[in-house]
């Protein structure tokens, strides 16, 4: 702002300088703390080998962290902002805004002073609002996973599968059978599944820790666990996250490049059809 001769650069620098107030620093520290934790969990959940059980544990931990951060986070952000403010030579004071006058009624106590200090107002209207919205969104996401845990929990939690008594195992199987019911059709037979799980949980290798390893074990031993095979396949195909492709490939862009810009429409359509139907033709 002081050294540049370019008017645009000076104008941009002045705009940025106006933002560099203490409340702006506190806000950026709060956002960094929240987004940093959410980003780490989001990356872990998007791993290709992530399963619902681990995703539920991560979300539980993140919700617990934000509930604790709600109590102590503002004070920590204030301390960090004061350190940065000293280095940047910014006053460690919240920007005071004009308090709108409010009409007083006869039964109210008149007061010229605002009810809250600027620091407390920032904590309530900014910090608590952001954190509460984050907790609410995570709990909403967690509720969807919780439904799957209630249905498939005894399958993807192998320690729970091994420790269930006969009655609890049967009840869990009944719940799963109902969940996988389509009208009068059932994906699994509860009687056969119950018998298979009783045998399966005693025959699994000790180092088996994940549902995918159970599925591989069933596949490798070539023993008829047909209902358990179906149940674990359904469990492992439930998406943990919803994601779209970051890059799309158009057949037309691959075929009609700048070297073929004069290609006729009929030829382009023919080549596109050949490219799309390549597997079927071969």
Steps between C-alpha positions, in 0.01 A plus 500: 500500500788737579757391242307396187445740209216293356160645590328161496758348735471795737119474499510124571753551778284771660198270492699222668638741758148601601423134576796461732319568822508296818155345449607395148807323642291320763252393232772361274655301785159350584433408137845349460454279806159377384584445133834338580336230714212446257742474206709232670197286580355558153819376333506190720135420425562528125770231502410207278536245780288697749209311654194618689630384838814716475299790355263491797795504742653799322173694504446421868848631576447815293166576669658450843789729405267781388288467813816549708625774265172686553590545868868594469554596136419870525749564780770310309424701182523825697844409637629406154352814342664723759842352414445563128363849567818596688717380210286687244470810722120478516301608804376202700152642519175408328364745248220695660186539291216741546239361734153564368280679748194308607174644611449453870165415649380619837556164671859460377813621675663777300868459425732685270762223502475190277414179683805315366858605442635479144707196595198318643285602204762360260518175699122452497409618150807375314692228683210310657293531184772343283584220742135416566429479127801273454385269783145495363619407149725223631224356717267498202760309301561268794130411529510347151801290591336405829215331315751280318683427825175387663438263207846380398693573820530138606660417163762773459594496871664157521560519873128561548420206270718271710359616833127491417298232673264277305189710562670832413648353183158375393338838570769679298441257214124562514560875474730451202250272325227763539732772370581293189137417428341614172128433514465122535862439391795462737868536409599264781350213696521576871510136610789417266681827578477431873649154452776632272601779738520259793750291305675794335584691817673197651698417185632846407880541532612697804659773288171577320411859583294645215180398316689483169728238654193297603372515143838390366505214752155379388613520139824310555373208709237402238247406769136586447438816705256636244297722732805639680658560158197706391484694830870595494487594133209738567678641806820571307322666208322760716671831412672677788512831313326654204751638253498603136780454251748786504571460130269395220607370161293580195523262205439791264792697646728198467398434140447849359825674595655798327650275230152383400315829523367465142356151556151453360209437733430151365860390544513648851179321598632173361832522683323599823270199476797269436684644800202472736410148389859379481459228764178367348652490150809312614 
